[in-house]
XYZ file of C-alpha atoms in Angstrom:
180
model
C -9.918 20.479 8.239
C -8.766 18.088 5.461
C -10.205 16.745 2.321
C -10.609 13.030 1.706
C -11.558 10.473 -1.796
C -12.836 7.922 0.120
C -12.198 4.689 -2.025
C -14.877 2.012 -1.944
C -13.130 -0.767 -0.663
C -13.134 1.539 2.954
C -16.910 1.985 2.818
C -17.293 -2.165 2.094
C -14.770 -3.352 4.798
C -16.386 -0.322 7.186
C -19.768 -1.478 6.895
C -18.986 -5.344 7.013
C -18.342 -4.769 10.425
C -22.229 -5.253 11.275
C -23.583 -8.286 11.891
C -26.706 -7.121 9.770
C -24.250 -6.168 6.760
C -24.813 -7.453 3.264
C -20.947 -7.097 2.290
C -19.127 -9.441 4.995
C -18.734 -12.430 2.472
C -17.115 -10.182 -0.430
C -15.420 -7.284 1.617
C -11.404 -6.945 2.054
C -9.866 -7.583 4.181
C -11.314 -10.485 5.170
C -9.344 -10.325 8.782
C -11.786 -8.793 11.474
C -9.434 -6.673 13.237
C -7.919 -5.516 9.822
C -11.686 -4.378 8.681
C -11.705 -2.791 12.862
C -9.100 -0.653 11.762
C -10.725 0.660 8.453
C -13.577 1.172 10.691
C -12.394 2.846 12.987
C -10.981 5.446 10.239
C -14.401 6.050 9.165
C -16.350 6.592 12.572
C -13.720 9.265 13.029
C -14.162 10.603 9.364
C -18.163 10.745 9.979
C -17.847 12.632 13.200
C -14.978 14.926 12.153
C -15.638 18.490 10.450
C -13.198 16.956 7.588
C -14.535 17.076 4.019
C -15.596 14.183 1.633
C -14.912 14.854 -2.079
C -16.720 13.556 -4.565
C -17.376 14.129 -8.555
C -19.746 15.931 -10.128
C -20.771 13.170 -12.437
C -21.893 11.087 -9.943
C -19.243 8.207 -10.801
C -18.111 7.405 -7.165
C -21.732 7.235 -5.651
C -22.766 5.451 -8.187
C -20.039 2.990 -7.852
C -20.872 3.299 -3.647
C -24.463 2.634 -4.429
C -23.387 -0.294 -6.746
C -20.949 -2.117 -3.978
C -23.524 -1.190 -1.407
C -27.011 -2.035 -2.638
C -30.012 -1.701 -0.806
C -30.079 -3.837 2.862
C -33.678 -3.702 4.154
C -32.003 -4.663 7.715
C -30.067 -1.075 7.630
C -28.715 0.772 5.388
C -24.978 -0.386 4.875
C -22.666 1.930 7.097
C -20.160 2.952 4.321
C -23.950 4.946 3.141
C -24.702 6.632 6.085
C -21.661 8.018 6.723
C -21.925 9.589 2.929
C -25.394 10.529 3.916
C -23.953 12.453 7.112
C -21.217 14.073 5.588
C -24.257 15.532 2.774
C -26.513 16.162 5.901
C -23.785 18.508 7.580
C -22.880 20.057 4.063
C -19.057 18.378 4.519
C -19.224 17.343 0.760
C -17.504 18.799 -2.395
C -18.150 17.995 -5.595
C -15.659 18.846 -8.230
C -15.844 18.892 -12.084
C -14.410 16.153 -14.255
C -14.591 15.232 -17.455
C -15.860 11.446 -18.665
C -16.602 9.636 -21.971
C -19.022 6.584 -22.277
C -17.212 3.339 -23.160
C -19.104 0.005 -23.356
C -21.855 1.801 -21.849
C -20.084 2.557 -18.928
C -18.925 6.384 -17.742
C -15.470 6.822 -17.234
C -13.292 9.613 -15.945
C -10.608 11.373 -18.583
C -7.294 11.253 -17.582
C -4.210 12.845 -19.099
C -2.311 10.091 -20.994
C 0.369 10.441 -18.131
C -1.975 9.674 -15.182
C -3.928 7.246 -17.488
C -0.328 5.214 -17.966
C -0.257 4.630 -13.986
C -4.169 4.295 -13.909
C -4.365 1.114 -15.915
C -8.122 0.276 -14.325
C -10.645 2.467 -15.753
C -12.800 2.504 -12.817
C -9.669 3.947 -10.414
C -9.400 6.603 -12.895
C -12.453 8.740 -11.328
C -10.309 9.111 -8.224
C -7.426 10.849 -9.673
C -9.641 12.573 -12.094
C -11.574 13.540 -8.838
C -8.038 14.592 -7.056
C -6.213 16.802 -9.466
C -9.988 18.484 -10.279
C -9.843 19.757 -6.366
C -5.947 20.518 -6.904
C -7.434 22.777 -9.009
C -10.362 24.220 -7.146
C -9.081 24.445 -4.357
C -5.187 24.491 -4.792
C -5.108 21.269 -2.381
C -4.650 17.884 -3.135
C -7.631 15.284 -1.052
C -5.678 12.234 0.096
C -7.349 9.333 -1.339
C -8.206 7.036 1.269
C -7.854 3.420 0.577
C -8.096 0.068 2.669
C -7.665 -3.513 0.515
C -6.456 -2.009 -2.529
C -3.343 -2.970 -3.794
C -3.555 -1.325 -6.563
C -2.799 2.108 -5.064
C -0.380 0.707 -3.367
C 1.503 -0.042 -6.709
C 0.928 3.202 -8.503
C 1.291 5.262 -5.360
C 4.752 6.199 -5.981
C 4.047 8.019 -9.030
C 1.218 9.533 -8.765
C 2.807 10.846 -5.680
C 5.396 12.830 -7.892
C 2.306 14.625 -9.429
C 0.829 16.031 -6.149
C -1.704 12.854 -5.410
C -1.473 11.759 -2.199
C -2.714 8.764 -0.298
C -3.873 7.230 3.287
C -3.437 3.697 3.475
C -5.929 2.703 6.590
C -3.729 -1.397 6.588
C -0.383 -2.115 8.387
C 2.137 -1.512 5.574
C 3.261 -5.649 5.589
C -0.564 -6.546 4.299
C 0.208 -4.579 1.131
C 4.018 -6.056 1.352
C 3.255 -9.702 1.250
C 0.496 -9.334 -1.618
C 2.611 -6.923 -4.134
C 6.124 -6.998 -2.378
C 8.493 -4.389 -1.554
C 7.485 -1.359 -3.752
């Protein structure tokens, strides 16, 4: 069984997919069969025995419950498959360190991760992935959908054991950032 950081922008374009879904007019990508495919990645994340990683801090709910607010039609689907993975005990949640800046919690990088990491709110994910490194001596792939910025900075953060899953055809990343 594997490990997973399951970046936001999967659990918006992932629940978009309903037709009672809040998140269709903001999520990426905005191409159905793209957002399918993201989908699709999830519904066999929810019903497989592998593991969702999360902080101990509470930064990457928080930021799921902030991207995914309340929807009195049903809950958003991005949610339940959190609540699921909780439900069947097929969560971990590792230590990291944060400091409060403009009254916002953010993770503490070394100043070589924070040099890649330029936006302070993708810093809890590779705060998140070198904590389980740690715990248990296995690097989570961090899972990622309409997020170029990974894309960029995957490379090196690569060379320091952080892997990735990009859930888009490799040309959708190509004709936003080019060749990288």
């Amino acid at each position: 069984m594997a490990m997973f950081l399951v970046d936001t922008n999967v659990m918006l374009a992932a629940s978009a997919i309903s037709a009672l879904s809040n998140l269709a007019e903001r999520a990426m990508p905005r191409e159905i069969e793209l957002r399918e495919l993201v989908y699709d990645w999830l519904v066999k994340f929810d019903q497989s025995d592998d593991r969702m990683v999360l902080d101990d801090v509470g930064l990457v709910r928080d930021e799921y419950e902030r991207n995914m607010p309340y929807n009195w039609q049903e809950q958003e689907y991005g949610l339940q498959v959190l609540q699921s993975k909780r439900d069947r005990m097929q969560v971990d949640d590792v230590p990291i360190d944060t400091f409060e800046g403009n009254g916002e919690h953010i993770a503490v990088l070394a100043a070589e991760h924070e040099a890649i990491v330029t936006d302070r709110e993708d810093r809890k994910w590779v705060a998140c992935a070198l904590a389980a490194m740690i715990m248990f001596e296995e690097s989570p792939h961090i899972v990622y959908g309409a997020e170029t910025d990974w894309h960029i900075a995957r490379t090196q953060l690569e060379a320091f054991g952080i892997f990735f899953l990009p859930l888009l055809p490799a040309a959708w990343y190509q004709d936003r950032v080019g060749c990288l």
